[in-house]
Amino acid sequence: MLKGKIVYLRLFEPGDYEKTYLWHNDHDLMSTTCGPFRFVSKEIERSWVQSKSENNQKDIYLAICAIENDEMIGWYSISDIDYLNRKCQCSGVVIGDKRYCDGEAFQEVGHLALGYIFNELNMNRVTGSCLREHIMSRAQMEAKYWILEGVERQAVFKLGKYHDICHYSLLREEYLLHLNNGDYNDRLIIRRVAAKIKELKTELNNKDQK
């Protein structure tokens, strides 16, 4: 278990499908992810969660739970774990419980996950991707010093149109440098996120006007 002040992370348990089923079928929630929206049945979801709870070698699916009541509020996934080249992908962060969508839980999950990825899994490189217009995800990553490696143009078809995908990465040496410098202080990160949100909104507005 990885424990913070607001949330803790644990491996998926078979019964978690009851929550993930609702979130996978939430069209608004899934509209912010890079993957296509697909309806799932409870049986499909049960099998999916069961498979993730039984195998954590290449992919690790962690339930995000609120400390105050032990309820699952979302999940975090680490995929394509390559132990030879010491790299992996942050393949998804979903906060399904709308009571925890103010950004605090999202931020703490990121801190906990990065510590686990670099200090326990011994990864050297982690990557993450999001829709170009998903400002909160981009702001959180850039505020935590992830580097934008490129933009994959019109890479995903969702909501009747094509969307660009932003690809980010963070190296172990960069993470440790900023950690030791105190750059991951919550107040500093909150200020950086706010500044990045303004910056990214301007970027998207300029793009739309072209």
Backbone as CSV, one residue per row, in Angstrom:
resi,resn,N_x,N_y,N_z,CA_x,CA_y,CA_z,C_x,C_y,C_z
1,MET,0.840,-1.193,0.000,0.000,0.000,0.000,0.881,1.252,0.000
2,LEU,0.525,2.222,-0.840,1.209,3.516,-0.881,0.262,4.545,-0.285
3,LYS,0.676,5.176,0.791,-0.241,6.028,1.541,0.200,7.482,1.553
4,GLY,-0.757,8.380,1.267,-0.521,9.809,1.349,-1.374,10.408,2.451
5,LYS,-1.716,11.679,2.296,-2.549,12.361,3.292,-4.045,12.246,2.955
6,ILE,-4.347,12.180,1.672,-5.736,12.146,1.221,-6.123,10.768,0.708
7,VAL,-5.202,10.142,-0.012,-5.497,8.857,-0.652,-4.395,7.844,-0.369
8,TYR,-4.728,6.592,-0.644,-3.715,5.550,-0.678,-3.957,4.686,-1.912
9,LEU,-2.910,4.018,-2.365,-2.985,3.165,-3.549,-2.770,1.712,-3.145
10,ARG,-3.576,0.841,-3.701,-3.432,-0.602,-3.473,-3.695,-1.327,-4.780
11,LEU,-3.272,-2.565,-4.876,-3.515,-3.352,-6.075,-5.014,-3.608,-6.231
12,PHE,-5.462,-3.720,-7.471,-6.864,-4.061,-7.737,-7.264,-5.320,-6.968
13,GLU,-8.485,-5.315,-6.470,-9.121,-6.499,-5.905,-10.300,-6.874,-6.811
14,PRO,-10.662,-8.175,-6.894,-11.727,-8.605,-7.811,-13.029,-7.820,-7.687
15,GLY,-13.397,-7.432,-6.468,-14.663,-6.720,-6.285,-14.658,-5.290,-6.781
16,ASP,-13.513,-4.782,-7.188,-13.423,-3.397,-7.658,-14.180,-3.171,-8.959
17,TYR,-14.548,-4.248,-9.642,-15.238,-4.087,-10.923,-16.564,-3.337,-10.771
18,GLU,-17.175,-3.396,-9.596,-18.445,-2.697,-9.381,-18.283,-1.198,-9.596
19,LYS,-17.118,-0.658,-9.195,-16.852,0.776,-9.373,-16.335,1.053,-10.792
20,THR,-15.361,0.266,-11.239,-14.771,0.535,-12.557,-15.808,0.377,-13.669
21,TYR,-16.787,-0.507,-13.468,-17.872,-0.681,-14.443,-18.634,0.629,-14.640
22,LEU,-18.938,1.307,-13.549,-19.658,2.579,-13.626,-18.817,3.642,-14.334
23,TRP,-17.528,3.679,-14.018,-16.661,4.717,-14.588,-16.360,4.456,-16.059
24,HIS,-16.171,3.204,-16.435,-15.935,2.902,-17.846,-17.160,3.224,-18.703
25,ASN,-18.332,3.199,-18.103,-19.559,3.514,-18.839,-19.978,4.980,-18.701
26,ASP,-19.137,5.778,-18.035,-19.403,7.212,-17.877,-18.812,7.935,-19.086
27,HIS,-19.655,8.300,-20.014,-19.185,8.888,-21.278,-18.392,10.173,-21.046
28,ASP,-18.850,11.031,-20.149,-18.147,12.287,-19.885,-16.758,12.023,-19.315
29,LEU,-16.666,11.082,-18.392,-15.380,10.760,-17.781,-14.415,10.177,-18.804
30,MET,-14.886,9.242,-19.602,-14.024,8.585,-20.588,-13.668,9.493,-21.766
31,SER,-14.403,10.592,-21.924,-14.115,11.503,-23.041,-12.775,12.201,-22.871
32,THR,-12.208,12.201,-21.660,-10.929,12.866,-21.425,-9.734,11.927,-21.588
33,THR,-9.990,10.652,-21.831,-8.904,9.685,-21.982,-8.490,9.565,-23.439
34,CYS,-7.333,8.962,-23.675,-6.836,8.804,-25.047,-7.522,7.657,-25.785
35,GLY,-8.062,6.703,-25.040,-8.684,5.553,-25.667,-10.103,5.835,-26.117
36,PRO,-10.640,4.993,-27.006,-12.019,5.169,-27.486,-13.016,4.797,-26.403
37,PHE,-14.204,5.367,-26.490,-15.261,5.001,-25.547,-15.905,3.700,-26.001
38,ARG,-15.975,2.739,-25.086,-16.628,1.468,-25.375,-17.540,1.103,-24.215
39,PHE,-18.774,0.720,-24.537,-19.658,0.213,-23.500,-19.128,-1.129,-23.019
40,VAL,-19.204,-1.371,-21.720,-18.782,-2.660,-21.172,-19.901,-3.220,-20.299
41,SER,-20.016,-4.539,-20.308,-20.979,-5.203,-19.436,-20.303,-5.490,-18.096
42,LYS,-21.094,-5.851,-17.110,-20.516,-6.199,-15.813,-19.631,-7.435,-15.923
43,GLU,-20.008,-8.354,-16.798,-19.203,-9.565,-16.946,-17.861,-9.261,-17.600
44,ILE,-17.876,-8.406,-18.619,-16.616,-7.979,-19.248,-15.736,-7.281,-18.224
45,GLU,-16.355,-6.394,-17.446,-15.596,-5.636,-16.453,-15.060,-6.539,-15.352
46,ARG,-15.854,-7.502,-14.929,-15.424,-8.437,-13.896,-14.171,-9.203,-14.354
47,SER,-14.193,-9.664,-15.603,-13.054,-10.415,-16.148,-11.812,-9.537,-16.263
48,TRP,-12.031,-8.279,-16.684,-10.907,-7.350,-16.841,-10.233,-7.064,-15.496
49,VAL,-11.034,-6.740,-14.489,-10.476,-6.454,-13.162,-9.825,-7.705,-12.570
50,GLN,-10.445,-8.853,-12.769,-9.883,-10.102,-12.266,-8.493,-10.333,-12.858
51,SER,-8.344,-10.104,-14.163,-7.053,-10.316,-14.821,-5.997,-9.349,-14.294
52,LYS,-6.393,-8.110,-14.017,-5.441,-7.124,-13.512,-5.055,-7.406,-12.059
53,SER,-5.970,-7.992,-11.297,-5.688,-8.285,-9.892,-4.808,-9.533,-9.733
54,GLU,-4.720,-10.355,-10.781,-3.958,-11.599,-10.706,-2.577,-11.513,-11.337
55,ASN,-2.319,-10.448,-12.102,-1.040,-10.335,-12.814,-0.517,-8.917,-12.708
56,ASN,0.650,-8.762,-12.111,1.233,-7.416,-11.950,2.680,-7.360,-12.424
57,GLN,2.996,-8.151,-13.457,4.364,-8.172,-13.962,4.616,-7.089,-15.013
58,LYS,3.784,-7.045,-16.032,3.954,-6.065,-17.106,3.075,-4.838,-16.923
59,ASP,1.938,-5.022,-16.263,0.997,-3.929,-16.018,0.574,-3.972,-14.557
60,ILE,0.543,-2.811,-13.923,0.121,-2.722,-12.531,-1.054,-1.757,-12.446
61,TYR,-2.189,-2.269,-12.001,-3.378,-1.438,-11.836,-3.633,-1.232,-10.345
62,LEU,-3.617,0.029,-9.945,-3.747,0.381,-8.535,-5.057,1.120,-8.290
63,ALA,-5.803,0.652,-7.314,-7.018,1.354,-6.914,-6.627,2.572,-6.089
64,ILE,-7.234,3.713,-6.396,-7.044,4.929,-5.606,-8.160,4.964,-4.574
65,CYS,-7.806,4.975,-3.302,-8.808,4.918,-2.233,-8.673,6.130,-1.316
66,ALA,-9.810,6.661,-0.863,-9.821,7.793,0.061,-9.485,7.302,1.466
67,ILE,-8.566,7.971,2.114,-8.171,7.581,3.467,-9.327,7.751,4.447
68,GLU,-10.159,8.775,4.225,-11.206,9.082,5.199,-12.287,8.015,5.310
69,ASN,-12.486,7.218,4.239,-13.561,6.221,4.303,-13.218,4.894,3.621
70,ASP,-11.984,4.769,3.115,-11.519,3.545,2.440,-12.276,3.226,1.149
71,GLU,-13.023,4.190,0.619,-13.735,3.957,-0.634,-12.807,4.151,-1.828
72,MET,-12.962,3.296,-2.828,-12.224,3.445,-4.076,-12.790,4.637,-4.842
73,ILE,-11.910,5.562,-5.252,-12.369,6.761,-5.959,-11.835,6.839,-7.387
74,GLY,-10.988,5.884,-7.757,-10.421,5.891,-9.099,-9.344,4.838,-9.235
75,TRP,-8.557,4.942,-10.300,-7.436,4.001,-10.445,-6.269,4.655,-11.177
76,TYR,-5.089,4.055,-10.993,-3.842,4.499,-11.636,-3.219,3.266,-12.262
77,SER,-2.777,3.379,-13.508,-2.184,2.218,-14.168,-0.770,2.509,-14.659
78,ILE,0.091,1.524,-14.469,1.467,1.552,-14.952,1.593,0.397,-15.935
79,SER,1.938,0.694,-17.179,1.925,-0.334,-18.224,3.263,-0.436,-18.949
80,ASP,3.367,-1.505,-19.744,4.567,-1.738,-20.570,5.843,-1.657,-19.733
81,ILE,5.821,-2.312,-18.578,6.990,-2.282,-17.698,8.107,-3.108,-18.328
82,ASP,9.223,-2.441,-18.604,10.378,-3.062,-19.257,11.528,-3.057,-18.247
83,TYR,11.761,-4.213,-17.611,12.770,-4.283,-16.556,14.197,-4.274,-17.105
84,LEU,14.373,-4.637,-18.381,15.702,-4.614,-18.981,16.156,-3.185,-19.247
85,ASN,15.288,-2.424,-19.922,15.635,-1.036,-20.260,15.171,-0.048,-19.202
86,ARG,14.502,-0.565,-18.163,14.075,0.223,-17.005,13.201,1.409,-17.425
87,LYS,12.131,1.074,-18.138,11.193,2.122,-18.543,9.773,1.576,-18.464
88,CYS,8.821,2.489,-18.318,7.417,2.102,-18.244,6.565,3.287,-18.675
89,GLN,5.276,3.043,-18.724,4.332,4.082,-19.137,3.278,4.295,-18.062
90,CYS,3.026,5.552,-17.737,1.865,5.890,-16.930,0.696,5.914,-17.905
91,SER,-0.076,4.831,-17.912,-1.073,4.662,-18.972,-2.465,5.150,-18.606
92,GLY,-2.647,5.633,-17.384,-3.962,6.160,-17.051,-4.115,6.590,-15.606
93,VAL,-4.748,7.728,-15.420,-5.139,8.193,-14.084,-6.612,8.578,-14.184
94,VAL,-7.455,7.879,-13.465,-8.892,8.140,-13.515,-9.389,8.429,-12.105
95,ILE,-9.954,9.605,-11.913,-10.637,9.932,-10.658,-12.131,9.890,-10.972
96,GLY,-12.776,8.790,-10.609,-14.173,8.603,-10.963,-15.159,9.220,-9.996
97,ASP,-14.744,9.367,-8.737,-15.612,9.952,-7.715,-15.511,11.470,-7.811
98,LYS,-16.601,12.103,-8.193,-16.578,13.542,-8.461,-16.302,14.385,-7.219
99,ARG,-16.427,13.804,-6.036,-16.114,14.544,-4.809,-14.610,14.803,-4.674
100,TYR,-13.823,14.108,-5.463,-12.368,14.225,-5.340,-11.734,14.750,-6.634
101,CYS,-12.500,15.495,-7.398,-12.011,15.997,-8.687,-11.474,17.426,-8.618
102,ASP,-11.110,17.886,-7.414,-10.610,19.259,-7.283,-9.122,19.378,-7.591
103,GLY,-8.456,18.268,-7.883,-7.036,18.305,-8.232,-6.116,17.837,-7.125
104,GLU,-6.545,17.909,-5.859,-5.677,17.507,-4.746,-5.360,16.018,-4.788
105,ALA,-6.388,15.201,-4.982,-6.181,13.758,-5.040,-5.315,13.403,-6.244
106,PHE,-5.590,14.025,-7.376,-4.825,13.793,-8.602,-3.346,14.079,-8.364
107,GLN,-3.088,15.197,-7.687,-1.706,15.594,-7.425,-0.999,14.608,-6.492
108,GLU,-1.694,14.199,-5.445,-1.074,13.281,-4.487,-0.834,11.908,-5.112
109,VAL,-1.772,11.457,-5.933,-1.584,10.183,-6.630,-0.306,10.221,-7.463
110,GLY,-0.085,11.343,-8.146,1.124,11.486,-8.955,2.385,11.375,-8.128
111,HIS,2.408,12.016,-6.958,3.569,11.940,-6.070,3.831,10.496,-5.632
112,LEU,2.773,9.828,-5.199,2.913,8.460,-4.704,3.389,7.524,-5.821
113,ALA,2.794,7.681,-6.999,3.128,6.790,-8.109,4.574,6.989,-8.577
114,LEU,5.016,8.235,-8.676,6.386,8.478,-9.130,7.394,7.913,-8.139
115,GLY,7.123,8.060,-6.848,8.010,7.490,-5.843,8.103,5.984,-5.996
116,TYR,6.974,5.346,-6.265,6.950,3.893,-6.445,7.688,3.484,-7.719
117,ILE,7.439,4.210,-8.810,8.056,3.880,-10.097,9.578,3.971,-10.036
118,PHE,10.095,5.037,-9.439,11.541,5.240,-9.430,12.255,4.562,-8.258
119,ASN,11.619,4.483,-7.117,12.299,3.971,-5.923,12.015,2.512,-5.607
120,GLU,10.934,1.957,-6.164,10.602,0.558,-5.906,10.739,-0.304,-7.166
121,LEU,10.164,0.168,-8.266,10.302,-0.572,-9.521,11.672,-0.354,-10.156
122,ASN,12.388,0.671,-9.693,13.744,0.976,-10.186,13.745,1.327,-11.672
123,MET,12.716,2.050,-12.104,12.663,2.513,-13.489,13.578,3.716,-13.683
124,ASN,14.052,3.875,-14.897,14.881,5.034,-15.239,14.108,6.070,-16.032
125,ARG,13.019,5.621,-16.669,12.256,6.515,-17.548,10.779,6.146,-17.477
126,VAL,9.945,7.149,-17.361,8.496,6.933,-17.398,7.903,7.884,-18.419
127,THR,6.934,7.393,-19.176,6.275,8.213,-20.184,4.789,8.333,-19.864
128,GLY,4.174,9.352,-20.407,2.744,9.559,-20.225,2.189,10.357,-21.385
129,SER,0.951,10.110,-21.737,0.317,10.793,-22.868,-1.085,11.260,-22.484
130,CYS,-1.541,12.307,-23.128,-2.900,12.801,-22.886,-3.381,13.593,-24.089
131,LEU,-4.688,13.787,-24.170,-5.231,14.634,-25.221,-4.670,16.043,-25.099
132,ARG,-4.427,16.668,-26.210,-3.855,18.017,-26.180,-4.738,18.990,-25.415
133,GLU,-6.066,18.803,-25.497,-6.968,19.725,-24.825,-7.253,19.342,-23.372
134,HIS,-6.657,18.254,-22.901,-6.850,17.875,-21.491,-5.881,18.707,-20.645
135,ILE,-6.297,19.928,-20.376,-5.421,20.915,-19.749,-4.947,20.484,-18.369
136,MET,-5.820,19.878,-17.555,-5.427,19.509,-16.203,-4.303,18.476,-16.203
137,SER,-4.409,17.458,-17.054,-3.363,16.441,-17.120,-2.044,17.050,-17.573
138,ARG,-2.094,17.875,-18.597,-0.873,18.499,-19.101,-0.263,19.429,-18.059
139,ALA,-1.107,20.209,-17.391,-0.613,21.140,-16.376,0.040,20.393,-15.217
140,GLN,-0.563,19.285,-14.794,-0.002,18.495,-13.703,1.360,17.926,-14.092
141,MET,1.464,17.385,-15.300,2.746,16.808,-15.717,3.817,17.880,-15.884
142,GLU,3.471,18.970,-16.539,4.469,20.016,-16.767,4.871,20.697,-15.456
143,ALA,3.928,20.797,-14.520,4.252,21.381,-13.218,5.200,20.489,-12.427
144,LYS,5.203,19.194,-12.746,6.094,18.248,-12.074,7.306,17.916,-12.933
145,TYR,7.572,18.794,-13.919,8.806,18.767,-14.695,8.908,17.618,-15.691
146,TRP,7.760,17.071,-16.101,7.783,16.146,-17.220,8.122,16.953,-18.478
147,ILE,8.820,16.328,-19.409,9.245,17.002,-20.632,8.343,16.584,-21.798
148,LEU,7.831,17.567,-22.511,7.034,17.297,-23.700,7.972,16.846,-24.815
149,GLU,7.815,15.607,-25.261,8.702,15.055,-26.289,8.142,15.246,-27.693
150,GLY,6.839,15.437,-27.788,6.268,15.637,-29.108,4.753,15.615,-29.083
151,VAL,4.160,16.057,-30.175,2.707,16.056,-30.333,2.367,15.182,-31.534
152,GLU,1.565,14.163,-31.277,1.116,13.266,-32.338,-0.182,13.838,-32.898
153,ARG,-0.112,14.358,-34.102,-1.232,15.102,-34.668,-2.357,14.177,-35.137
154,GLN,-3.587,14.580,-34.771,-4.798,13.866,-35.188,-4.650,12.359,-35.000
155,ALA,-4.229,11.969,-33.804,-3.902,10.566,-33.534,-5.069,9.749,-33.013
156,VAL,-6.081,10.410,-32.450,-7.202,9.693,-31.838,-8.519,10.284,-32.329
157,PHE,-9.454,9.399,-32.675,-10.781,9.851,-33.101,-11.760,9.652,-31.951
158,LYS,-12.278,10.751,-31.436,-13.252,10.720,-30.338,-14.225,11.868,-30.500
159,LEU,-15.452,11.654,-30.059,-16.455,12.710,-30.058,-16.629,13.344,-31.437
160,GLY,-16.499,12.510,-32.467,-16.759,12.965,-33.826,-15.638,13.731,-34.494
161,LYS,-14.444,13.765,-33.883,-13.334,14.473,-34.524,-12.005,13.870,-34.086
162,TYR,-10.944,14.263,-34.785,-9.612,13.797,-34.457,-8.957,14.721,-33.432
163,HIS,-8.161,14.111,-32.554,-7.500,14.862,-31.490,-5.995,14.616,-31.508
164,ASP,-5.243,15.670,-31.185,-3.797,15.532,-31.022,-3.487,14.898,-29.665
165,ILE,-2.387,14.148,-29.619,-1.925,13.537,-28.370,-0.565,14.114,-28.005
166,CYS,-0.437,14.572,-26.753,0.841,15.083,-26.253,1.572,13.956,-25.512
167,HIS,2.847,13.770,-25.852,3.651,12.711,-25.247,4.737,13.322,-24.356
168,TYR,4.746,12.883,-23.103,5.690,13.410,-22.108,6.583,12.291,-21.561
169,SER,7.700,12.695,-20.968,8.557,11.729,-20.279,9.233,12.399,-19.087
170,LEU,9.661,11.561,-18.146,10.409,12.022,-16.984,11.474,10.980,-16.683
171,LEU,12.715,11.425,-16.511,13.821,10.530,-16.199,14.079,10.501,-14.697
172,ARG,14.634,9.409,-14.240,14.937,9.245,-12.824,15.821,10.379,-12.314
173,GLU,16.873,10.753,-13.091,17.797,11.799,-12.649,17.086,13.145,-12.518
174,GLU,16.107,13.395,-13.399,15.345,14.638,-13.325,14.437,14.628,-12.099
175,TYR,13.786,13.505,-11.872,12.908,13.366,-10.705,13.686,13.589,-9.414
176,LEU,14.844,12.938,-9.281,15.632,13.054,-8.053,16.181,14.463,-7.866
177,LEU,16.572,15.102,-8.968,17.074,16.478,-8.890,16.007,17.406,-8.329
178,HIS,14.804,17.348,-8.874,13.731,18.236,-8.417,13.251,17.852,-7.016
179,LEU,13.266,16.566,-6.723,12.875,16.119,-5.385,13.842,16.666,-4.341
180,ASN,15.139,16.546,-4.602,16.155,17.028,-3.661,16.178,18.545,-3.555
181,ASN,15.758,19.230,-4.619,15.694,20.694,-4.600,14.446,21.221,-3.899
182,GLY,13.540,20.319,-3.515,12.296,20.740,-2.875,11.253,21.247,-3.841
183,ASP,11.432,20.945,-5.136,10.509,21.449,-6.153,9.148,20.763,-6.127
184,TYR,9.035,19.633,-5.419,7.762,18.928,-5.357,6.963,19.298,-4.109
185,ASN,7.328,20.394,-3.489,6.541,20.929,-2.389,5.123,21.240,-2.892
186,ASP,4.123,20.843,-2.120,2.730,20.971,-2.572,2.366,22.394,-2.977
187,ARG,2.778,23.381,-2.182,2.423,24.765,-2.497,3.063,25.223,-3.794
188,LEU,4.314,24.829,-4.003,4.993,25.201,-5.242,4.318,24.550,-6.438
189,ILE,3.947,23.283,-6.295,3.288,22.578,-7.390,1.941,23.200,-7.720
190,ILE,1.179,23.580,-6.692,-0.137,24.206,-6.914,0.021,25.502,-7.706
191,ARG,1.027,26.303,-7.341,1.264,27.557,-8.069,1.683,27.286,-9.513
192,ARG,2.528,26.267,-9.694,2.977,25.928,-11.044,1.812,25.396,-11.880
193,VAL,0.946,24.587,-11.271,-0.217,24.066,-12.001,-1.110,25.215,-12.453
194,ALA,-1.372,26.165,-11.557,-2.228,27.305,-11.904,-1.634,28.104,-13.059
195,ALA,-0.310,28.327,-13.011,0.353,29.076,-14.078,0.311,28.303,-15.389
196,LYS,0.501,26.985,-15.313,0.482,26.156,-16.522,-0.907,26.113,-17.144
197,ILE,-1.936,26.090,-16.320,-3.303,26.079,-16.838,-3.558,27.333,-17.682
198,LYS,-3.154,28.484,-17.180,-3.316,29.734,-17.936,-2.536,29.682,-19.245
199,GLU,-1.308,29.189,-19.159,-0.441,29.105,-20.337,-1.040,28.176,-21.394
200,LEU,-1.546,27.029,-20.962,-2.078,26.047,-21.901,-3.410,26.498,-22.493
201,LYS,-4.215,27.208,-21.712,-5.467,27.751,-22.251,-5.168,28.742,-23.370
202,THR,-4.153,29.560,-23.180,-3.755,30.516,-24.212,-3.282,29.783,-25.457
203,GLU,-2.503,28.713,-25.252,-2.007,27.911,-26.378,-3.166,27.338,-27.188
204,LEU,-4.154,26.766,-26.499,-5.288,26.161,-27.195,-6.151,27.207,-27.911
205,ASN,-6.311,28.377,-27.265,-7.073,29.453,-27.896,-6.408,29.930,-29.183
206,ASN,-5.101,30.063,-29.128,-4.350,30.480,-30.318,-4.439,29.432,-31.419
207,LYS,-4.398,28.145,-31.024,-4.492,27.063,-32.004,-5.863,27.065,-32.683
208,ASP,-6.911,27.297,-31.891,-8.268,27.278,-32.439,-8.511,28.440,-33.405
209,GLN,-7.793,29.554,-33.194,-7.985,30.744,-34.026,-7.259,30.650,-35.367
210,LYS,-6.350,29.674,-35.477,-5.593,29.558,-36.741,-6.450,28.929,-37.836
